[in-house]
Coordinates of C-alpha atoms (C1' of nucleotides) in Angstrom, one line a residue:
Chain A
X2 CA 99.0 29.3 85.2
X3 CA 100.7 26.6 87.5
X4 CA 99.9 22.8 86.9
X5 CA 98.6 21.0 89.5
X6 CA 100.7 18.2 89.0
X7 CA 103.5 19.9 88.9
X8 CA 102.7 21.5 92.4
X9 CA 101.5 17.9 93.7
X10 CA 105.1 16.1 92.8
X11 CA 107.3 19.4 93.6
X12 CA 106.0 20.7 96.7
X13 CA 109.1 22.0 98.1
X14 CA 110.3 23.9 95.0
X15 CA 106.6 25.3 94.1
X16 CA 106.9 26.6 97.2
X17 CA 110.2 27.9 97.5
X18 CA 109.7 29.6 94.5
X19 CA 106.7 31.6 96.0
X20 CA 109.2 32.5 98.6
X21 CA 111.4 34.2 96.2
X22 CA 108.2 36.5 95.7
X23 CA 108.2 36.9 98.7
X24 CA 104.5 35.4 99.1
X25 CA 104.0 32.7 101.6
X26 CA 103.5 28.8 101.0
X27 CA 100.9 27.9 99.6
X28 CA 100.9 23.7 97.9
X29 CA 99.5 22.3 101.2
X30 CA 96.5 24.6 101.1
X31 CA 95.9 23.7 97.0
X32 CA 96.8 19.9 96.8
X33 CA 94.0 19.6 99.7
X34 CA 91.5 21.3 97.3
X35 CA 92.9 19.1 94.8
X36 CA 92.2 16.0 96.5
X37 CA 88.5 17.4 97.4
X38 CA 88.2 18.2 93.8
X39 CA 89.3 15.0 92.4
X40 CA 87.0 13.1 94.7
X41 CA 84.3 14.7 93.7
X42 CA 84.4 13.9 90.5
X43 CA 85.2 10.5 90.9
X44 CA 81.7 10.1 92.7
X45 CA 80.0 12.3 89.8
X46 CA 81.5 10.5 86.9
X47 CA 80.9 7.0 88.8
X48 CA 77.2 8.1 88.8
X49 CA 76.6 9.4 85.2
X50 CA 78.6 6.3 83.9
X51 CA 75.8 4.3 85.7
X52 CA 73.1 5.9 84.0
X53 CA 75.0 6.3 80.6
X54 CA 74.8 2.4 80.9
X55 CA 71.2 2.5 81.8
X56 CA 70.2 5.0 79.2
X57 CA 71.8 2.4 76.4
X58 CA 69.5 -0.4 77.5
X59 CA 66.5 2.1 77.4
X60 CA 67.5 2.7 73.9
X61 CA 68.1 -1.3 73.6
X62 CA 64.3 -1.9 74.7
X63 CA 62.3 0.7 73.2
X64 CA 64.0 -0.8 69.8
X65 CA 63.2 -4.0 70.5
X66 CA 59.6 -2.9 71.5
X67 CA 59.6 -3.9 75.3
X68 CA 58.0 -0.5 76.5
X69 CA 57.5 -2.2 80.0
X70 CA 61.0 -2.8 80.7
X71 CA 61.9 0.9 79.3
X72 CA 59.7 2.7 81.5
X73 CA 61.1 0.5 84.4
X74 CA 64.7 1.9 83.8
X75 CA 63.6 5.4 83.3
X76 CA 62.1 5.4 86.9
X77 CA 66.0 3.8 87.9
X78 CA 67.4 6.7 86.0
X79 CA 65.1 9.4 87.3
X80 CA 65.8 8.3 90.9
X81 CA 69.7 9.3 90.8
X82 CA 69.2 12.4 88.4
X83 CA 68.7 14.3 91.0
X84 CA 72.2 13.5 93.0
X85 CA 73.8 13.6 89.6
X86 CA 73.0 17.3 89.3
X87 CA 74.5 17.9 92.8
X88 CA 77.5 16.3 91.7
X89 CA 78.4 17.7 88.7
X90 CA 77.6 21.3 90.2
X91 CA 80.0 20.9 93.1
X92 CA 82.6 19.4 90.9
X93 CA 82.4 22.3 88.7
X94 CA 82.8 24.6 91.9
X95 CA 86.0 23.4 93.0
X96 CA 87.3 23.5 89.9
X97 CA 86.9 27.1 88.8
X98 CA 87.8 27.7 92.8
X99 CA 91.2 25.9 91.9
X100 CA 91.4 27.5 89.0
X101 CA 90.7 30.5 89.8
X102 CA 93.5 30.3 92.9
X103 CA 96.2 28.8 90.3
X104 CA 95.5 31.7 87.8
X105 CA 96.3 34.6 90.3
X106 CA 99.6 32.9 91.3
X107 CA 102.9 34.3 89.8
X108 CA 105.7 32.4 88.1
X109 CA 107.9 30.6 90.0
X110 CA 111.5 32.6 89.3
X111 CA 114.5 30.7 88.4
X112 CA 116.3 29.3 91.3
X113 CA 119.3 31.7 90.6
X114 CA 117.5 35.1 90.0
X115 CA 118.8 37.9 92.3
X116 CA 117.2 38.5 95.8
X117 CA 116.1 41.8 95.8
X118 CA 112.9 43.9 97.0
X119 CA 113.1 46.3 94.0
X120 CA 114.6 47.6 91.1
X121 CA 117.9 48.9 93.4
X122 CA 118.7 45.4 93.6
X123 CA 118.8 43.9 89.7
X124 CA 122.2 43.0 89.1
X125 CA 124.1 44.8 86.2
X126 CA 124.7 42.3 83.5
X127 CA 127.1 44.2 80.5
X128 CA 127.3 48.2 79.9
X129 CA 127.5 49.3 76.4
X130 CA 129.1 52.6 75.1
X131 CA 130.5 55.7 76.3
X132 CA 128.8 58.3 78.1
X133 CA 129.0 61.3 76.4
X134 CA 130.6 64.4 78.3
X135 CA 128.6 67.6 77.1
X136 CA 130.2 71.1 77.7
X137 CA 127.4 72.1 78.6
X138 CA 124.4 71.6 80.9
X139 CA 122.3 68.5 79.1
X140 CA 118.9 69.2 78.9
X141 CA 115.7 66.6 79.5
X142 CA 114.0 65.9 76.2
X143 CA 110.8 68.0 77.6
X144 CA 113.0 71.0 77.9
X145 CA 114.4 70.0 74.0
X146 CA 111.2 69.3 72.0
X147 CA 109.1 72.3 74.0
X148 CA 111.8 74.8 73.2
X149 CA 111.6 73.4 69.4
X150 CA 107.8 74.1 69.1
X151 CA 107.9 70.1 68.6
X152 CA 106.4 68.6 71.5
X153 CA 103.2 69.8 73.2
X154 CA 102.3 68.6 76.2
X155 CA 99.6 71.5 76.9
X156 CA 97.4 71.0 73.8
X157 CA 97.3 67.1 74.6
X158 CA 96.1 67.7 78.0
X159 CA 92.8 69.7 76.1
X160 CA 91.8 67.4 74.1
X161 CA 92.6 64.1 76.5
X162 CA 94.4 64.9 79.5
X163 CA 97.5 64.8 81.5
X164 CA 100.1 61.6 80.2
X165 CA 99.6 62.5 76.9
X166 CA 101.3 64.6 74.1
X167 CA 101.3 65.6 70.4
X168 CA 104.5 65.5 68.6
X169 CA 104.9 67.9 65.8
X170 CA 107.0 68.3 62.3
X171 CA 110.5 66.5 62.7
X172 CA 109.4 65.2 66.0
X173 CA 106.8 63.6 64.7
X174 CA 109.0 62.1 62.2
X175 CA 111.0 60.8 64.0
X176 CA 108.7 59.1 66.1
X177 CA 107.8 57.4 62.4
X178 CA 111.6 57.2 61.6
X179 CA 112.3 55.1 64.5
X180 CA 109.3 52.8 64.1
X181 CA 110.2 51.8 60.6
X182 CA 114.0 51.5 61.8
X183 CA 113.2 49.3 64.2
X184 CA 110.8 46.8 62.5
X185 CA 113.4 46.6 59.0
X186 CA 115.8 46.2 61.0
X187 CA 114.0 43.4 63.2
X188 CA 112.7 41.4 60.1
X189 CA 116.0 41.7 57.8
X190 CA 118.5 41.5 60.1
X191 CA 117.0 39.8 63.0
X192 CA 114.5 37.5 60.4
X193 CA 111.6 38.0 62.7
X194 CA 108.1 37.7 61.4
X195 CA 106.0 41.3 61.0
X196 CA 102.5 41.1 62.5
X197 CA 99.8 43.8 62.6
X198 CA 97.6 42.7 65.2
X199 CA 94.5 44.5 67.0
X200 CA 95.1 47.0 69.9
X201 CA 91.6 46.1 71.1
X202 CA 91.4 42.5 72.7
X203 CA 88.9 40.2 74.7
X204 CA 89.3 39.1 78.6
X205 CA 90.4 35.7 77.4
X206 CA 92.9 37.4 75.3
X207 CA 94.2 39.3 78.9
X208 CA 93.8 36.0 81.0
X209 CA 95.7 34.2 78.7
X210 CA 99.2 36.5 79.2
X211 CA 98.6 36.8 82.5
X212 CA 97.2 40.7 82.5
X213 CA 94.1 39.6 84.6
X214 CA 93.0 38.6 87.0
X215 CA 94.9 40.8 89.0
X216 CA 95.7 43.8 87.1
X217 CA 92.8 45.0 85.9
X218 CA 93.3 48.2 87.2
X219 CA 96.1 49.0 84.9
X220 CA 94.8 48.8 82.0
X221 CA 91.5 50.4 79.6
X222 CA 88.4 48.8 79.3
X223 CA 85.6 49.8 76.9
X224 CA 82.4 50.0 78.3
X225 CA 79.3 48.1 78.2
X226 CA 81.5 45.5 76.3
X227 CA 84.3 42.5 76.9
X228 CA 86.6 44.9 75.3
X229 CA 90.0 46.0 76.3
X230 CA 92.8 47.9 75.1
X231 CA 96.3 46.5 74.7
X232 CA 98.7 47.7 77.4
X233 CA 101.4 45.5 74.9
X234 CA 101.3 44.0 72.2
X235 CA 102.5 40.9 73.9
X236 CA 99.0 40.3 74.2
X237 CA 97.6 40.4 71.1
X238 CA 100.8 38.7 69.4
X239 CA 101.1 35.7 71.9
X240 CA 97.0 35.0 71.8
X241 CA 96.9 34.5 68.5
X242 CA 98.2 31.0 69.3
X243 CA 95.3 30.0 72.2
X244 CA 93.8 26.4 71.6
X245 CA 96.6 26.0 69.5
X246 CA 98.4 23.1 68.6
X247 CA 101.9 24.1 66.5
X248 CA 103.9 21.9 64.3
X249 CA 107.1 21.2 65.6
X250 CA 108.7 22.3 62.8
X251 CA 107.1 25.7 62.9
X252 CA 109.1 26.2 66.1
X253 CA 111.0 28.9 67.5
X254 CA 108.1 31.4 65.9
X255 CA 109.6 35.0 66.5
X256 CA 107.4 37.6 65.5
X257 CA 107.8 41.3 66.1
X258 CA 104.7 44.0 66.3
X259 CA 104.1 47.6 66.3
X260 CA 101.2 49.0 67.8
X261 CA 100.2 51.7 70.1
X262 CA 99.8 50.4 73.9
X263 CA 97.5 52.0 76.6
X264 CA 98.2 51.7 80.3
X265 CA 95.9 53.4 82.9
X266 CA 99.2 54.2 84.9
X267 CA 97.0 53.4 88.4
X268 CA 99.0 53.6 91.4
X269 CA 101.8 55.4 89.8
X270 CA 100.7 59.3 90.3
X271 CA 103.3 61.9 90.8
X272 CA 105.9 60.0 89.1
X273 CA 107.8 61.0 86.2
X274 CA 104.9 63.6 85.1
X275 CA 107.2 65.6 83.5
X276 CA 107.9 64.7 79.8
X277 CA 106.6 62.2 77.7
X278 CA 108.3 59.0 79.8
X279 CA 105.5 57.5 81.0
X280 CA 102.1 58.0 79.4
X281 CA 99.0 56.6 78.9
X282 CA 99.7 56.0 75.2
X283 CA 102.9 55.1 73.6
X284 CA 104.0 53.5 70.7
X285 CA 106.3 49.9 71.3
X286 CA 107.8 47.8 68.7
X287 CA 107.2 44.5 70.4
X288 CA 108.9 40.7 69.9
X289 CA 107.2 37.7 70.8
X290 CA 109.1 34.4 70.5
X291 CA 107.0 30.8 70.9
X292 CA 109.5 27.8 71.1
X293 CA 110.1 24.4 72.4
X294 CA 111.0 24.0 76.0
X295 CA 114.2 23.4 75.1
X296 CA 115.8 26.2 73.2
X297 CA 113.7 29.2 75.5
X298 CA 116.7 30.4 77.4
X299 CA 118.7 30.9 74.0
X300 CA 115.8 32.5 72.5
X301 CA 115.7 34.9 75.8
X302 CA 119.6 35.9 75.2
X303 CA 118.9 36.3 71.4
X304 CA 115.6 38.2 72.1
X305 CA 117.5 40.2 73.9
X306 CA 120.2 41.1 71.8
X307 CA 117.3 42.0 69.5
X308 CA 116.5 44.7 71.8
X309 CA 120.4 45.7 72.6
X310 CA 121.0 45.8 68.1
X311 CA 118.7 48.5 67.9
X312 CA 120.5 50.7 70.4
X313 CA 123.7 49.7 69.2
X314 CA 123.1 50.9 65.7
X315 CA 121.4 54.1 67.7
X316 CA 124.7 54.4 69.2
X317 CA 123.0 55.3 72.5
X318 CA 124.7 54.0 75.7
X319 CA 122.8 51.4 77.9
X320 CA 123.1 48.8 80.4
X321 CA 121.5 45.1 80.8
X322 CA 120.1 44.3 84.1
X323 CA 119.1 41.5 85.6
X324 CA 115.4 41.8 87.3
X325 CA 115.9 40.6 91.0
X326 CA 113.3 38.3 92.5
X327 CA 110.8 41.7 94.2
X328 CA 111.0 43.3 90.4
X329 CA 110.2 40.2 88.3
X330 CA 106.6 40.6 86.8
X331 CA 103.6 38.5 87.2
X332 CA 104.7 36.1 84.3
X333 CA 108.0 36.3 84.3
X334 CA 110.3 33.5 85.1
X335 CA 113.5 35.4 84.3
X336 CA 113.6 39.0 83.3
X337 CA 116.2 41.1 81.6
X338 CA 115.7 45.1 81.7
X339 CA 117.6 47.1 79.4
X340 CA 118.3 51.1 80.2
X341 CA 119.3 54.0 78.3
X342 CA 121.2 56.5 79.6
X343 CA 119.4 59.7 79.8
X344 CA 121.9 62.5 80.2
X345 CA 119.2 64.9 80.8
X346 CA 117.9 62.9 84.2
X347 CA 121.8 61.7 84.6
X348 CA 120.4 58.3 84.7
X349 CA 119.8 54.7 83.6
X350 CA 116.2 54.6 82.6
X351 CA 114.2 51.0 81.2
X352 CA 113.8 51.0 77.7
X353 CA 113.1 47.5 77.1
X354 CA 111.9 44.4 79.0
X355 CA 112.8 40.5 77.8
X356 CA 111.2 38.1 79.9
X357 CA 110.8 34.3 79.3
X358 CA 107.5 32.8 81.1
X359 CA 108.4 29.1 80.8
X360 CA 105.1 27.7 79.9
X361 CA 103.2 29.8 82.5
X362 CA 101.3 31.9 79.3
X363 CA 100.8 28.8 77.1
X364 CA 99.5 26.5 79.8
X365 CA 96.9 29.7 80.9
X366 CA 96.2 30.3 76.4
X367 CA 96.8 26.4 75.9
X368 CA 99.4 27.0 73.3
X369 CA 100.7 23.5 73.0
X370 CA 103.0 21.6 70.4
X371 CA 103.5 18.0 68.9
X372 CA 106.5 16.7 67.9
X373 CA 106.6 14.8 64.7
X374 CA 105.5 11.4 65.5
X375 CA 104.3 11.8 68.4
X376 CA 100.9 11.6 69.7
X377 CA 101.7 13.7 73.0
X378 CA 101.3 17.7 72.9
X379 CA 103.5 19.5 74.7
X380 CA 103.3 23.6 76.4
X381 CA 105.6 25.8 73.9
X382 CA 107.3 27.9 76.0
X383 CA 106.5 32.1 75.5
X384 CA 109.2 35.1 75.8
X385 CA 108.0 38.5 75.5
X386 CA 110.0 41.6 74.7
X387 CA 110.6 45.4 73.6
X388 CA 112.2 45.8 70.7
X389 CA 111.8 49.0 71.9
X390 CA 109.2 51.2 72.9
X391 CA 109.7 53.9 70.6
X392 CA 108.8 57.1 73.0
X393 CA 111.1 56.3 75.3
X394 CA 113.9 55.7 72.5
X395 CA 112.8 59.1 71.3
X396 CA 113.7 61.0 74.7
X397 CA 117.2 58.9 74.6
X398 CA 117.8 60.1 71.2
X399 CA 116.9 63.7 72.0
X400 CA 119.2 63.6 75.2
X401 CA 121.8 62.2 73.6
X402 CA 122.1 63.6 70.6
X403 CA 121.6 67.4 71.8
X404 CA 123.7 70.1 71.0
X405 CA 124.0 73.4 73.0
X406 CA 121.6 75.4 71.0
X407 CA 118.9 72.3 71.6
X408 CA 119.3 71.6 67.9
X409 CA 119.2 67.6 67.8
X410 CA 121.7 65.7 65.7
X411 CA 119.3 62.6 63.7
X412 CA 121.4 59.7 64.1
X413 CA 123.1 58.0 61.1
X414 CA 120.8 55.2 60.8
X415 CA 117.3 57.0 60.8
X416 CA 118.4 59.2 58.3
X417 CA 117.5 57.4 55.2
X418 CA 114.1 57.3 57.2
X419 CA 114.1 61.4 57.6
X420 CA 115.0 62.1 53.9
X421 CA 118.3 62.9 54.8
X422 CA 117.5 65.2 57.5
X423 CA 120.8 65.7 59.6
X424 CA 119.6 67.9 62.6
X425 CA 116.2 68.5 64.3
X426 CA 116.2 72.5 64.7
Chain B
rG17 C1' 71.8 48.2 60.9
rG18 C1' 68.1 44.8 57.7
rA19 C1' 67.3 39.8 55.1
rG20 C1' 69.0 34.9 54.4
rG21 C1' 72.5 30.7 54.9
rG22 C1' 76.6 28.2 57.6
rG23 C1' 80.0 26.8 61.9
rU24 C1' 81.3 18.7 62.8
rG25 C1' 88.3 15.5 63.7
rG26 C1' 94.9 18.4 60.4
rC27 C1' 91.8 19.5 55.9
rA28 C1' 87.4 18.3 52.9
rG29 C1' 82.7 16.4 54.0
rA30 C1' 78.3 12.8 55.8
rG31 C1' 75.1 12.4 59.9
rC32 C1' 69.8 15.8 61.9
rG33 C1' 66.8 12.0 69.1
rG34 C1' 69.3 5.8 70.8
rU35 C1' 76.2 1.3 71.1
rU36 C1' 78.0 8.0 66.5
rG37 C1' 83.8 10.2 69.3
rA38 C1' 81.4 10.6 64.9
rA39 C1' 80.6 7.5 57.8
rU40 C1' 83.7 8.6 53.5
rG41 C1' 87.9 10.9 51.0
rC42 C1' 92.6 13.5 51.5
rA43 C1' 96.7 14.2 54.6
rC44 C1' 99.8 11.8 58.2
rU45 C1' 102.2 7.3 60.8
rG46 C1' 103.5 2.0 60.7
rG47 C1' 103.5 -2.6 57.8
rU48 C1' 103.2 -5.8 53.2
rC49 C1' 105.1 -5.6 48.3
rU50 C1' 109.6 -3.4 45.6
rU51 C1' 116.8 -3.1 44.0
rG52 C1' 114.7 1.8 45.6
rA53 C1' 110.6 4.9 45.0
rA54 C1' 105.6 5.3 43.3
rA55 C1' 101.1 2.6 43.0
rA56 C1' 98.3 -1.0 45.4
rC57 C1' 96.8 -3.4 49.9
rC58 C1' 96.5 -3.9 55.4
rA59 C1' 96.6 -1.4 60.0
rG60 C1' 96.8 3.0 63.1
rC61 C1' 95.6 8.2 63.5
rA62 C1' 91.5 14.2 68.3
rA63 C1' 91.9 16.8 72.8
rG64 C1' 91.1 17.4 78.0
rG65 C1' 90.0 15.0 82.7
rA66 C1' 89.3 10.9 86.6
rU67 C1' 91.3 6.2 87.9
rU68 C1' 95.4 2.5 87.6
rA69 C1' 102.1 0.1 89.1
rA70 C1' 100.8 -0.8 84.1
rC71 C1' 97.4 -2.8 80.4
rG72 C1' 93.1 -0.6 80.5
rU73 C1' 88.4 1.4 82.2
rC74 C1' 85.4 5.6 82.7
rC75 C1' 83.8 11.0 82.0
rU76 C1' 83.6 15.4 78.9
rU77 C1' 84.0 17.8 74.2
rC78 C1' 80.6 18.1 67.0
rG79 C1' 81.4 27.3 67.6
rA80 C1' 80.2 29.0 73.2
rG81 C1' 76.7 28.9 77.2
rG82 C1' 71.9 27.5 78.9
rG83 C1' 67.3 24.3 78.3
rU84 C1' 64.0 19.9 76.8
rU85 C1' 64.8 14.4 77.3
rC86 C1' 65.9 8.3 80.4
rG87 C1' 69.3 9.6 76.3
rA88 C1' 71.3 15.4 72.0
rA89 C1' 76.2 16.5 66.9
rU90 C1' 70.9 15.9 66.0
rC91 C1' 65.1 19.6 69.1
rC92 C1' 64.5 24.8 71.8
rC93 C1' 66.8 29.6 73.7
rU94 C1' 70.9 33.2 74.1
rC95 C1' 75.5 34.7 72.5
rC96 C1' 80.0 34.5 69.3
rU97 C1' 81.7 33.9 64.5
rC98 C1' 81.8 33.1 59.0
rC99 C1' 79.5 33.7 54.1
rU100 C1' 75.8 36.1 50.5
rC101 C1' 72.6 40.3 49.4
rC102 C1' 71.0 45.4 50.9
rG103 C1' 72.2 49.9 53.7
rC104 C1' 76.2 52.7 55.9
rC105 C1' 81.3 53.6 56.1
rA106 C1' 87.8 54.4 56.4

RNA sequence: GGAGGGGUGGCAGAGCGGUUGAAUGCACUGGUCUUGAAAACCAGCAAGGAUUAACGUCCUUCGAGGGUUCGAAUCCCUCCUCCUCCGCCA
């Protein structure tokens, strides 16, 4: 969420980040309701300090037995109730009204994010490994784990429906193999903090990263109940610190999570329904990182290289990207995507996500701070990342780790997690 | 699901209609004392908002939301949550 006073002293550069969205100005239109709003509750509190006053000297009298002069105040008081009530109702008004504009406005980008109306224009940061030349035709992980008997897209559609599968045998395992990779590897090597957190959250919970207002549609809700399912664990990690105020000390806080997330997928029929790339289920190891203001573009680059170890010890070939300014998500100040090469689909595809959102998340979960010694709280700042999601890093290790008779080398490092098992047949 | 009891400041814990934003203790911060530390003593110590150049003043908040009242941490209603016992259950 954007601070008011932050809007009402930087005008021009609230603004021109909006304009990097794309969206069109908009502090003129909120520091007027501002103003309104501010009024009004000048006049209200003016009034209900007048009667707090008058109510004291009630108390005063009846204690000191002069009944007559109580009952004379009380009239006083009972004259301006009525305008109070106005007051305070119309105040309240324009504040959820501001609130609710300031809550369904994006992050302002950084000033030097790439222009761009879509994902064609991120900029390329770093590659990393060697494409692998196959001599032979490279098949997509569908074609792989369909021909093994190990992935079953049909069965999944009976009992729940299209986006969803059931992994079988070594499949399976590997699915489990590459979880547990990923998380040792993230709190031994990387020393974040494990956290198993509920899939199933509260609105608040979804306000509070930024999911809703607006994007509602995206994601599950539970009927006849304020309940929701986690489209990442992002959520569910970074709420745990609402109406919180942290210990310096205790900062950066980098925690990682694995859970299964749940995305409705609205707006996105007819693409990539083949295979298991984009469902309505899949399991993500998640990282969350809380720190001061200070530090939160090291901790992006660090998060990041998180994300980039785990392929690295994969051995799988990807690329960083930069988000461009028409790709950034709702939070997001700065984004970086990382993609794995898929030689089935000859292509780059996102595997991972690492965004920092400034204070945008804590300011909308009040997630705040105090340094030692200090009576003054301060916003931490929030980063969010995959560290990765685990379906997608299976189809990168079944593509790239194929052989010609769609046997599928396990790679060195999820061995010890596969009892040894060298090849998927 | 049934019965009962709680939710108060960083923590513990009073208050149960009238200067109570809240006693007291611990923790924390500053000071006195001390070679230094401890102890002791003194002082400070909630968040958010409005206003102000600033000092300050004012408003709100005692789980959340409504209500009663001139006035609510204190009374009433609804919800959330925690604990104990019973039932059910992985």
């Amino acid at each position: 969420m954007h601070d008011i006073k932050f809007i009402k002293t930087n005008p021009d550069e609230f603004d021109a980040g909006l304009t990097l969205r794309g969206l069109d100005p908009l502090a003129e239109k909120l520091l007027l309701k501002d103003e309104i709003r501010r009024k009004v509750i000048t006049q209200s509190e003016t009034l209900v300090a007048e009667r707090n006053v008058l109510s004291k000297e009630i108390g005063m009298a009846m204690k000191h037995g002069k009944k007559d002069k109580a009952e004379e105040l009380k009239q006083q008081v009972a004259k301006s109730k009525e305008e109070v009530t106005v007051l305070e109702n119309k105040a309240k008004e324009l504040i959820d009204d501001l609130n609710r504009d300031l809550m369904a406005i994006p992050n302002l980008p950084y000033a030097d994010t790439p222009k761009g109306t879509d994902e064609s224009d991120n900029e390329e940061i770093r590659t990393y490994g060697t494409i692998k030349q196959f001599d032979f035709t490279p098949k997509e992980h569908y074609e792989l784990g369909e021909n093994l008997g190990q992935m079953d897209f049909l069965t999944a559609t009976k009992i729940s429906g299209s986006r969803f599968v059931i992994l079988r045998k070594n499949l399976a395992r590997l699915e489990r193999a590459l979880s547990s990779f990923m998380l040792d590897t993230h709190i031994i090597e990387h020393e974040l903090e494990e956290v198993q957190t509920p899939v199933i959250v509260n609105s608040s919970a979804l306000y509070g990263t930024g999911q809703l207002p607006k994007f509602g549609e995206d994601l599950y809700k539970i009927e006849n109940s304020d309940f929701w399912l986690i489209p990442t664990a992002e959520v569910s990690i970074t709420n745990q610190f609402s109406n919180t105020i942290i210990d310096e000390e205790k900062l950066p806080i980098r925690m990682t999570a694995l859970t299964q997330c749940f995305r409705s997928e609205a707006g996105s029929a007819g693409r990539d329904t083949k295979g298991m790339l984009r469902q309505h289920q899949f399991a993500k190891v998640e990282m969350v990182t809380l720190s001061k203001p200070s530090e939160s573009d090291n901790e992006l680059e660090r998060m990041t290289g998180c994300a980039e170890n785990i392929l690295k010890k994969l051995d799988i070939p990807y690329r960083v990207v930069r988000l461009c300014t028409g790709d950034l998500g709702f939070s997001a100040r700065k984004t970086y995507d990382i993609e794995v090469w898929l030689p089935g689909q000859n292509t780059y595809r996102e595997i991972s996500s690492c965004s920092t959102t400034g204070e945008f998340q804590a300011r909308r979960m009040k997630a705040r701070f105090r340094k030692k010694s200090e009576k003054n709280t301060e916003f931490v700042h929030t980063l969010n990342g995959s560290g990765i999601a685990i379906g997608r890093c299976l189809i990168a290790v079944m593509e790239n780790y194929q052989q010609a008779d769609g046997s599928i080398i396990v790679p060195e490092v999820l061995r010890p997690y596969m009892g040894g098992l060298e090849v998927i047949s």
